[in-house]
PDB file of C-alpha atoms in Angstrom:
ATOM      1  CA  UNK A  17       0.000   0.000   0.000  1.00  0.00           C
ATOM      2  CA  UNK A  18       0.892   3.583   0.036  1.00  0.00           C
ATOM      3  CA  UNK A  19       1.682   4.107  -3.556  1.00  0.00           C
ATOM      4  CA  UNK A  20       2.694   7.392  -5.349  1.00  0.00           C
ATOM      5  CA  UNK A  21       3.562   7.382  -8.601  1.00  0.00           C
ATOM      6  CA  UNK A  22       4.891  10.264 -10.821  1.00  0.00           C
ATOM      7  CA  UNK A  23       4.395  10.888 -14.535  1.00  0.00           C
ATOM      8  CA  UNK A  24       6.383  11.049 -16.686  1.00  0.00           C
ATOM      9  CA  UNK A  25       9.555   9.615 -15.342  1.00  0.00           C
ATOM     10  CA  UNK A  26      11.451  11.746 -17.347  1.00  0.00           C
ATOM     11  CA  UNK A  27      11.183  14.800 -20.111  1.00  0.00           C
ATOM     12  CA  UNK A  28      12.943  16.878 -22.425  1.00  0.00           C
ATOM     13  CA  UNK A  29      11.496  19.807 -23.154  1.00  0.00           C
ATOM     14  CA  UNK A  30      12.859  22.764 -25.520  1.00  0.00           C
ATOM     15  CA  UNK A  31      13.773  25.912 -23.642  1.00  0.00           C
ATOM     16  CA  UNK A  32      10.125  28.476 -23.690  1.00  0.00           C
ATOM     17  CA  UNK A  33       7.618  25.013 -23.629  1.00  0.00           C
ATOM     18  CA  UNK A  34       5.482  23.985 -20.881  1.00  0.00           C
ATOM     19  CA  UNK A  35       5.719  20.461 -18.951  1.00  0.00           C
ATOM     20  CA  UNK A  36       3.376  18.946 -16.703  1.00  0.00           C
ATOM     21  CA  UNK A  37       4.674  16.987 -14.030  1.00  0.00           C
ATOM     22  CA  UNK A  38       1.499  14.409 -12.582  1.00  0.00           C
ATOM     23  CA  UNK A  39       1.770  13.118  -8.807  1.00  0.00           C
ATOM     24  CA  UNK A  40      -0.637  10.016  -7.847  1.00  0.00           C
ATOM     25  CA  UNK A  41      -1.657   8.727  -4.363  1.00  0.00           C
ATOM     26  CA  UNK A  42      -2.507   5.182  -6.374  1.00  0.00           C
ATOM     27  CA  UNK A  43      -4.280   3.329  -2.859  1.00  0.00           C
ATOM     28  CA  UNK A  44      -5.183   6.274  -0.555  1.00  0.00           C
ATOM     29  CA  UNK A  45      -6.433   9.773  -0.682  1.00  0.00           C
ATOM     30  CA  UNK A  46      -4.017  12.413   0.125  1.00  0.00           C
ATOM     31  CA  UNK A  47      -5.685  15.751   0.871  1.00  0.00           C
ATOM     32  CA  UNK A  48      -2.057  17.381   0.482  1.00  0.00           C
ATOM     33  CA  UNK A  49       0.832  16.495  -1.411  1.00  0.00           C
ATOM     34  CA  UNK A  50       3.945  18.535  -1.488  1.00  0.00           C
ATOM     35  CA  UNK A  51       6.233  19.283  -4.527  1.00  0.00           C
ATOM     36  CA  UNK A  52      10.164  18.867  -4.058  1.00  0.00           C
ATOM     37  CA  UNK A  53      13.005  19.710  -6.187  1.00  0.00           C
ATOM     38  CA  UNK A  54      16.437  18.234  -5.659  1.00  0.00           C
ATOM     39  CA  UNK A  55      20.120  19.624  -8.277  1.00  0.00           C
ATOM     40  CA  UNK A  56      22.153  17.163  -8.361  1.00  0.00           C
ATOM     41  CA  UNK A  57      24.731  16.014  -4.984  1.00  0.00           C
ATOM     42  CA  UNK A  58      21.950  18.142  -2.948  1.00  0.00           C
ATOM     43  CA  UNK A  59      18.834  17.669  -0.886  1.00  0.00           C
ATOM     44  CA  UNK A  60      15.470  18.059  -1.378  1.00  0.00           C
ATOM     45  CA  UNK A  61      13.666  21.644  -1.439  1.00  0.00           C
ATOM     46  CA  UNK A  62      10.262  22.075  -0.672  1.00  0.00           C
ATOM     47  CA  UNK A  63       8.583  24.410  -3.523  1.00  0.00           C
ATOM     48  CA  UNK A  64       5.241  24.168  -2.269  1.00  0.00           C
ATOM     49  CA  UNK A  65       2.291  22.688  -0.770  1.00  0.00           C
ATOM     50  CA  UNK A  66      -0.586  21.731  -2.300  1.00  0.00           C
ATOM     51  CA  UNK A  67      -4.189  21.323  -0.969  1.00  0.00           C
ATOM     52  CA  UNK A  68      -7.155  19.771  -2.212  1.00  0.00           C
ATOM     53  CA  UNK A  69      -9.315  22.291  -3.507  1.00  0.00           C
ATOM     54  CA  UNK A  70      -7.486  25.224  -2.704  1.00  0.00           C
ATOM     55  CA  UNK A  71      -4.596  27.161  -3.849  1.00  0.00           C
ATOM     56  CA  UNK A  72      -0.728  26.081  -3.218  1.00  0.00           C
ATOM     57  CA  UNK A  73       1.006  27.477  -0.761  1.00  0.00           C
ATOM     58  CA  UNK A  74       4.483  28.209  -2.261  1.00  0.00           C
ATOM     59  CA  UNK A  75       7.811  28.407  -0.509  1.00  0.00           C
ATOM     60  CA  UNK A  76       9.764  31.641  -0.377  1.00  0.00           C
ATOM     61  CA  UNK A  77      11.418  32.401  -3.241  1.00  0.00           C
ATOM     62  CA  UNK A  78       9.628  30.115  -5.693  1.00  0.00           C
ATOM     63  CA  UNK A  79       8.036  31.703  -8.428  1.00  0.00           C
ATOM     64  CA  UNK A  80       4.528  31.078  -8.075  1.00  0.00           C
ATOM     65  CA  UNK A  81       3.390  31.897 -11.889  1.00  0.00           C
ATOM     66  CA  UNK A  82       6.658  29.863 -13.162  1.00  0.00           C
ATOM     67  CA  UNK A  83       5.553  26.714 -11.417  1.00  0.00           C
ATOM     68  CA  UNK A  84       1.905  26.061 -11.335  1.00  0.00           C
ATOM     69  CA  UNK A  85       0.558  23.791  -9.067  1.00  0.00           C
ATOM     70  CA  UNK A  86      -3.543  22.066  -9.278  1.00  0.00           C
ATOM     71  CA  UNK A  87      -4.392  19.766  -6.804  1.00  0.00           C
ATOM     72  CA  UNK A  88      -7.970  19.132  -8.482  1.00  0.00           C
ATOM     73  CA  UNK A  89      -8.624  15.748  -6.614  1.00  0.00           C
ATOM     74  CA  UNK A  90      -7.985  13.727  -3.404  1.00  0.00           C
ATOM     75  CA  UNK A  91      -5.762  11.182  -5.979  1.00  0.00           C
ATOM     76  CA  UNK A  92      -3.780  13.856  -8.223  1.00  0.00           C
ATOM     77  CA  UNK A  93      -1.623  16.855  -8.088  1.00  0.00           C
ATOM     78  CA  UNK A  94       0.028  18.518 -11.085  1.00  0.00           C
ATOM     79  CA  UNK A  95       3.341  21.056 -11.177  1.00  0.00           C
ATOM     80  CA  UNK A  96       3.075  22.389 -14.449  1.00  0.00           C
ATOM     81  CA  UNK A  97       6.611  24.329 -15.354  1.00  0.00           C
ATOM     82  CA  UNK A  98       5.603  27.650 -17.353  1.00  0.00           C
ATOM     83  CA  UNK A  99       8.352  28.559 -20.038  1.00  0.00           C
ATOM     84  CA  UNK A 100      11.211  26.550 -19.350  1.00  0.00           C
ATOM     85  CA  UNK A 101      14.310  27.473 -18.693  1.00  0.00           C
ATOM     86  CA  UNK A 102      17.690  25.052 -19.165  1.00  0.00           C
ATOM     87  CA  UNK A 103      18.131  26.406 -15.635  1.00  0.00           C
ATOM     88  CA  UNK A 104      14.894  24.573 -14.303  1.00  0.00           C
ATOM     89  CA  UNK A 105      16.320  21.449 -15.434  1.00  0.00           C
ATOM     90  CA  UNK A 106      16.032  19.300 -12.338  1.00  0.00           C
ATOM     91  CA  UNK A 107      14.735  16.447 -10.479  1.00  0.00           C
ATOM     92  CA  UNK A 108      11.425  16.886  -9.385  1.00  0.00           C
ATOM     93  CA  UNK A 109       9.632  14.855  -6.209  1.00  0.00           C
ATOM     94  CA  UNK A 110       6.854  14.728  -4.759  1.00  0.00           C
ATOM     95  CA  UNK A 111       4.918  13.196  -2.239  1.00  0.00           C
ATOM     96  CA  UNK A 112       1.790  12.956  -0.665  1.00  0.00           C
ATOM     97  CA  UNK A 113       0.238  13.008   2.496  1.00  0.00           C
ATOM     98  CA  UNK A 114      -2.329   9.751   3.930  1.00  0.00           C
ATOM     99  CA  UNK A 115      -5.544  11.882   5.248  1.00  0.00           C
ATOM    100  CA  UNK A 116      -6.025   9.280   7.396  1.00  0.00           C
ATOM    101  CA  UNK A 117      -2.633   8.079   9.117  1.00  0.00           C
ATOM    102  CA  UNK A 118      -2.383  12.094   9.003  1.00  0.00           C
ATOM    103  CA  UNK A 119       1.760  12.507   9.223  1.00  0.00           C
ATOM    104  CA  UNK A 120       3.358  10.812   7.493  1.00  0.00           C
ATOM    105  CA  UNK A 121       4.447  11.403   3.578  1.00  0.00           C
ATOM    106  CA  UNK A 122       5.094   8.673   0.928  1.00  0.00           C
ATOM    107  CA  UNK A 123       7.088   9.882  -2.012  1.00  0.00           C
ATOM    108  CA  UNK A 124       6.809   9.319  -5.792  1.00  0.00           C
ATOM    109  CA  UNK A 125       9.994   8.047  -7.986  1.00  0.00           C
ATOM    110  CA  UNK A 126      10.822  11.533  -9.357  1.00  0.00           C
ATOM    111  CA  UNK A 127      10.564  13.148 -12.850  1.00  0.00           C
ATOM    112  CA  UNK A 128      13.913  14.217 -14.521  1.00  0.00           C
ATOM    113  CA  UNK A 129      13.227  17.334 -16.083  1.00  0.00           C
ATOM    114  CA  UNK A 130      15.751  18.432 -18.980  1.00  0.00           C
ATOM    115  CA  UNK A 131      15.524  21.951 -21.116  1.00  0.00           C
ATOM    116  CA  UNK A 132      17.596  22.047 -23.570  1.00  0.00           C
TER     117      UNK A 132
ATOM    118  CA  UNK B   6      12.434  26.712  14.439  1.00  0.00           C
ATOM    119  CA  UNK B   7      13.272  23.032  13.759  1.00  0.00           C
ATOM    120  CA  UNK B   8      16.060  21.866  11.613  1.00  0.00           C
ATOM    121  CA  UNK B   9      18.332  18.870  11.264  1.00  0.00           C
ATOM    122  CA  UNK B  10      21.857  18.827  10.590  1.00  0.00           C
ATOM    123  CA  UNK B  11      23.624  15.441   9.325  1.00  0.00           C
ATOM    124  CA  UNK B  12      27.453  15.342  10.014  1.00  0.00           C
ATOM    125  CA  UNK B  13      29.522  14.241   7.121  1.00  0.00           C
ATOM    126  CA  UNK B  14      28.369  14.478   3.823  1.00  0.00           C
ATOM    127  CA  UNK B  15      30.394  11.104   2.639  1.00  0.00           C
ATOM    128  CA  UNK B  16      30.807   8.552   4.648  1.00  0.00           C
ATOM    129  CA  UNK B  17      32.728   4.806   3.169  1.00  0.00           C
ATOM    130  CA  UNK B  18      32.912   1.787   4.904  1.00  0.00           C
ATOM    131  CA  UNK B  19      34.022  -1.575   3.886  1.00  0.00           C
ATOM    132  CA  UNK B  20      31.552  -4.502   3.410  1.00  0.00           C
ATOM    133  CA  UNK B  21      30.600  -5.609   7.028  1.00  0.00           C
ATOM    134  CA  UNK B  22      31.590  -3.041   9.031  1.00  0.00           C
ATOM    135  CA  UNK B  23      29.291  -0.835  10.771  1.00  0.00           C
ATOM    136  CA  UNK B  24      27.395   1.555   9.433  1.00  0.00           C
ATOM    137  CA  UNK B  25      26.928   4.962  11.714  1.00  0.00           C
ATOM    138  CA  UNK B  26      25.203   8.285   9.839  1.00  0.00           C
ATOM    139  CA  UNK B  27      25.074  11.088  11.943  1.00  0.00           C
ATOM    140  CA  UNK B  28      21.993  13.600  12.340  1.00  0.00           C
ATOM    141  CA  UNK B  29      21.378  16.176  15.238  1.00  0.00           C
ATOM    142  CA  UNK B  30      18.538  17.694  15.044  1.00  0.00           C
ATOM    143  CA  UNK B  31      17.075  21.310  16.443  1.00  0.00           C
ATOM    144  CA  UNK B  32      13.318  21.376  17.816  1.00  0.00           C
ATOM    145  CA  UNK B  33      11.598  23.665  20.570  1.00  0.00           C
ATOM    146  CA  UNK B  34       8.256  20.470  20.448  1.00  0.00           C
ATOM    147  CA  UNK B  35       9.272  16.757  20.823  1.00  0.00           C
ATOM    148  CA  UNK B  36      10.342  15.898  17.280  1.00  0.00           C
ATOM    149  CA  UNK B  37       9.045  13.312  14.836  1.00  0.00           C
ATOM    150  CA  UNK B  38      12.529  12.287  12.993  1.00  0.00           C
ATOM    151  CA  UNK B  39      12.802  10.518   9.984  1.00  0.00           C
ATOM    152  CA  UNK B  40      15.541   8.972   8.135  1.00  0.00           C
ATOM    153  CA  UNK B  41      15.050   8.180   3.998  1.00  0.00           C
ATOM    154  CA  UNK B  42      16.842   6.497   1.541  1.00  0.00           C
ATOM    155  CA  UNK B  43      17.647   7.676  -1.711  1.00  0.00           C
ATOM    156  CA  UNK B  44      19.031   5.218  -4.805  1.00  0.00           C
ATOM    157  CA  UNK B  45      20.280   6.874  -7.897  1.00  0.00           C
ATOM    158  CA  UNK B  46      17.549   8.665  -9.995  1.00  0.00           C
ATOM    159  CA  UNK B  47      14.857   7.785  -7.575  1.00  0.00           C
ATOM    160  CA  UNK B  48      12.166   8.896  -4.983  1.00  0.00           C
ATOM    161  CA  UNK B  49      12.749   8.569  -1.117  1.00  0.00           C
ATOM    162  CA  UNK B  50      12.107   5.309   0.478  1.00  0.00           C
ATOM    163  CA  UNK B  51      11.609   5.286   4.217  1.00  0.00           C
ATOM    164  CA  UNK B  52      13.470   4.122   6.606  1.00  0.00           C
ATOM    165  CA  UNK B  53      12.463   4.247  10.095  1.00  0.00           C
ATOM    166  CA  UNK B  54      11.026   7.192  11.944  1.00  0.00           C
ATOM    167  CA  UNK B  55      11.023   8.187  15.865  1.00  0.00           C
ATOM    168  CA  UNK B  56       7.329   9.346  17.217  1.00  0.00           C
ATOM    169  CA  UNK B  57       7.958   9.789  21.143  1.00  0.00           C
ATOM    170  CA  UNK B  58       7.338   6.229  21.425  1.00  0.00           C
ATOM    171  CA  UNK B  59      10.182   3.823  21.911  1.00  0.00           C
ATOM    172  CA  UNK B  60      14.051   5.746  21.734  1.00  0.00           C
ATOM    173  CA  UNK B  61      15.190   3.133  19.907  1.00  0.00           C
ATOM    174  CA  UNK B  62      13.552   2.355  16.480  1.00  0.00           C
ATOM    175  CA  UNK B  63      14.040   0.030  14.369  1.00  0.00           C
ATOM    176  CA  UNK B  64      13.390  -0.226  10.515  1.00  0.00           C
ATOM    177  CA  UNK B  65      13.957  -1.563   7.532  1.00  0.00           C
ATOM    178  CA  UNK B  66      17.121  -3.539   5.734  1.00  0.00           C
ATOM    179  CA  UNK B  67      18.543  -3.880   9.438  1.00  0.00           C
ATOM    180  CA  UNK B  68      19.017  -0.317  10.269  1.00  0.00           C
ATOM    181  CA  UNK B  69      18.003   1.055  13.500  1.00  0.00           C
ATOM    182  CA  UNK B  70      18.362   4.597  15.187  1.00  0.00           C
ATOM    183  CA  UNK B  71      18.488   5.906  18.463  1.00  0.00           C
ATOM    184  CA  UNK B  72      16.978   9.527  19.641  1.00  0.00           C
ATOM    185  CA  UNK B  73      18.729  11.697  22.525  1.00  0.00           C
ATOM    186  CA  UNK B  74      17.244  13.785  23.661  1.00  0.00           C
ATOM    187  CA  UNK B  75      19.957  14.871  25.821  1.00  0.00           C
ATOM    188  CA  UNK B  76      22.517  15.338  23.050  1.00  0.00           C
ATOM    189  CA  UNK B  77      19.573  16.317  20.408  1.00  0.00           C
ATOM    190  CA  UNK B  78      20.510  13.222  18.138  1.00  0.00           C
ATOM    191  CA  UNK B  79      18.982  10.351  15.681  1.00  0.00           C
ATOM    192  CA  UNK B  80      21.866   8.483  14.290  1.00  0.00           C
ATOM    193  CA  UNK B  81      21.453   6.121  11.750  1.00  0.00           C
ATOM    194  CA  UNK B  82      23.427   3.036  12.499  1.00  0.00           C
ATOM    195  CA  UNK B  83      23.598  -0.930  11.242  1.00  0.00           C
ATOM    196  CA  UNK B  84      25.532  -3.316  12.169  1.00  0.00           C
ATOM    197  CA  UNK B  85      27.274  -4.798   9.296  1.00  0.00           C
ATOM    198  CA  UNK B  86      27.113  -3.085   5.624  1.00  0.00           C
ATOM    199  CA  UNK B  87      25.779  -4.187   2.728  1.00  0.00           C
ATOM    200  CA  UNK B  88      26.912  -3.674  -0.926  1.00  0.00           C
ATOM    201  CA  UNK B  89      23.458  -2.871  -1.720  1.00  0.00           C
ATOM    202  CA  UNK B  90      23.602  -0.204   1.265  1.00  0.00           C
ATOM    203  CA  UNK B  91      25.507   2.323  -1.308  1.00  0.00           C
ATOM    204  CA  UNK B  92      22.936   5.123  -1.911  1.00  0.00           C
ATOM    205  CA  UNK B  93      22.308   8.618  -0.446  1.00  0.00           C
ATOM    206  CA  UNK B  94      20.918   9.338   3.125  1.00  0.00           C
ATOM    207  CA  UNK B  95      18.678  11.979   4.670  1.00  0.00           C
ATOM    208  CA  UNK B  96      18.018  13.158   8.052  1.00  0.00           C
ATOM    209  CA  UNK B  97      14.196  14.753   8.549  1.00  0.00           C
ATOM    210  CA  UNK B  98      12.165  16.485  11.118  1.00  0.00           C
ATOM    211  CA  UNK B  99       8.260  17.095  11.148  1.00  0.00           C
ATOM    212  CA  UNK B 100       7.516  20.755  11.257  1.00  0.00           C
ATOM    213  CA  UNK B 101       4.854  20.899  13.941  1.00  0.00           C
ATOM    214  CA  UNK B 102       1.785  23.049  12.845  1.00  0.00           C
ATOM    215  CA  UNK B 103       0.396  23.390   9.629  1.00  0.00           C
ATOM    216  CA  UNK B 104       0.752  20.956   6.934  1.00  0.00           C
ATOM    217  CA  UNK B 105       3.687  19.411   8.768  1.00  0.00           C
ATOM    218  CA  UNK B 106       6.227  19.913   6.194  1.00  0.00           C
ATOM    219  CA  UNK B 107       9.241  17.662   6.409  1.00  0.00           C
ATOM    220  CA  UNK B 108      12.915  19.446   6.893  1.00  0.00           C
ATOM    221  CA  UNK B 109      15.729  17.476   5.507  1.00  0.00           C
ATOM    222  CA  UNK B 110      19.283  17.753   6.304  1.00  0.00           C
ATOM    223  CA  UNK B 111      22.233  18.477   3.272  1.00  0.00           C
ATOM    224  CA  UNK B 112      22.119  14.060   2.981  1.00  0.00           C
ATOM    225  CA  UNK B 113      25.095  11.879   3.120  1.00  0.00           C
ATOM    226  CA  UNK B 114      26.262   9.772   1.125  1.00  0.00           C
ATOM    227  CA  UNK B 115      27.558   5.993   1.737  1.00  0.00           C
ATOM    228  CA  UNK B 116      29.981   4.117  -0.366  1.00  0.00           C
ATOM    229  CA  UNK B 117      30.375   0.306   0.150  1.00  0.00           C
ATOM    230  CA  UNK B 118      33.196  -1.154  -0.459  1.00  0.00           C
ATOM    231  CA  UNK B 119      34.535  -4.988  -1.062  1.00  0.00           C
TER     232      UNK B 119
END
């Protein structure tokens, strides 16, 4: 149990495109997930937190209109990456939170992100 | 504010020796700690994870950590290291309040060798 998966896996993406990143609670409903980015040799940043139904709460200094988060169901979450830069070429994580076992996170396998 | 701080950001040990990762950690609320594992181009994996119940916690692939509260530590320890234990480390505390967001230390990373 407590599966998150993250599509896709991995993207390329030209530099000025959009990407969509999708997060999945797969056997439990998650009324938060959070969004992660990790550069390589380093450890995970929080970019924001996403709620069911309501807006993301975003992290100090991350651009809110560059990285657009929708959390439009208790199963999915979405960080789309608005004009892409080579310099938002990353590793992206997320994870999600039970609503019922309340604490703890699971986390997805991560989506390699490369502008080019 | 709560933070954790892991001591040595590359740590190598031969096959079968022990395995000791160090975090200390910085909370004004009893902590939840957490330690994760990270392989190569992949998501976290828990480990084991301290709740105010027993000090001494035990988790998965034989590792096992100890809070002290007195010296404000969770080290990550096992007793004899696995090939397979090669992959990258982190250190987390709960946030209390809010959406509990998890704070993870810098990470360290563990070579195995023959």
């Amino acid at each position: 149990g407590a599966v998150v998966s993250q599509h896709p896996s991995w993207v390329i993406c030209k530099s000025g495109t959009s990407v969509k990143i999708e997060c999945r609670s797969l056997d439990f409903q998650a009324t938060t997930m959070f969004w992660y980015r990790q550069f390589p040799k380093q450890s995970l940043m929080l970019m924001a937190t996403s709620n069911e139904g309501s807006k993301a709460t975003y992290e100090q200094g991350v651009e809110k209109d560059k990285f657009l988060i929708n959390h439009a169901s208790l199963t999915l979450s979405t960080l789309t990456v608005t004009s892409a830069h080579p310099e938002d070429s990353s590793f992206y994580i997320c994870s999600a939170r039970d609503t019922h076992t309340g604490y703890e996170q699971y986390f997805g396998p991560g989506t390699r992100l490369t502008v080019t | 504010a709560q933070s954790v701080t892991q001591l040595g950001s590359h740590v190598s040990v031969s096959e079968g020796a022990l395995v000791l990762l160090r975090c200390n950690y910085s909370s004004s609320v009893p902590p939840y700690l957490f330690w994760y594992v990270q392989y190569p181009n992949q998501g976290l994996q828990l480990l084991l994870k301290y709740t105010s119940a027993a000090t001494l916690v035990k988790g998965i692939n034989g590792f096992e950590a100890e809070f002290k509260k007195s010296e404000t530590s969770f080290h990550l320890t096992k007793p004899s290291a696995h090939m397979s234990d090669a992959a990258e480390y982190f250190c987390a505390v709960r946030m209390s309040g809010g959406y509990n967001k998890l704070i993870f230390g810098a990470g360290t990373r563990l070579a195995v060798h023959p």
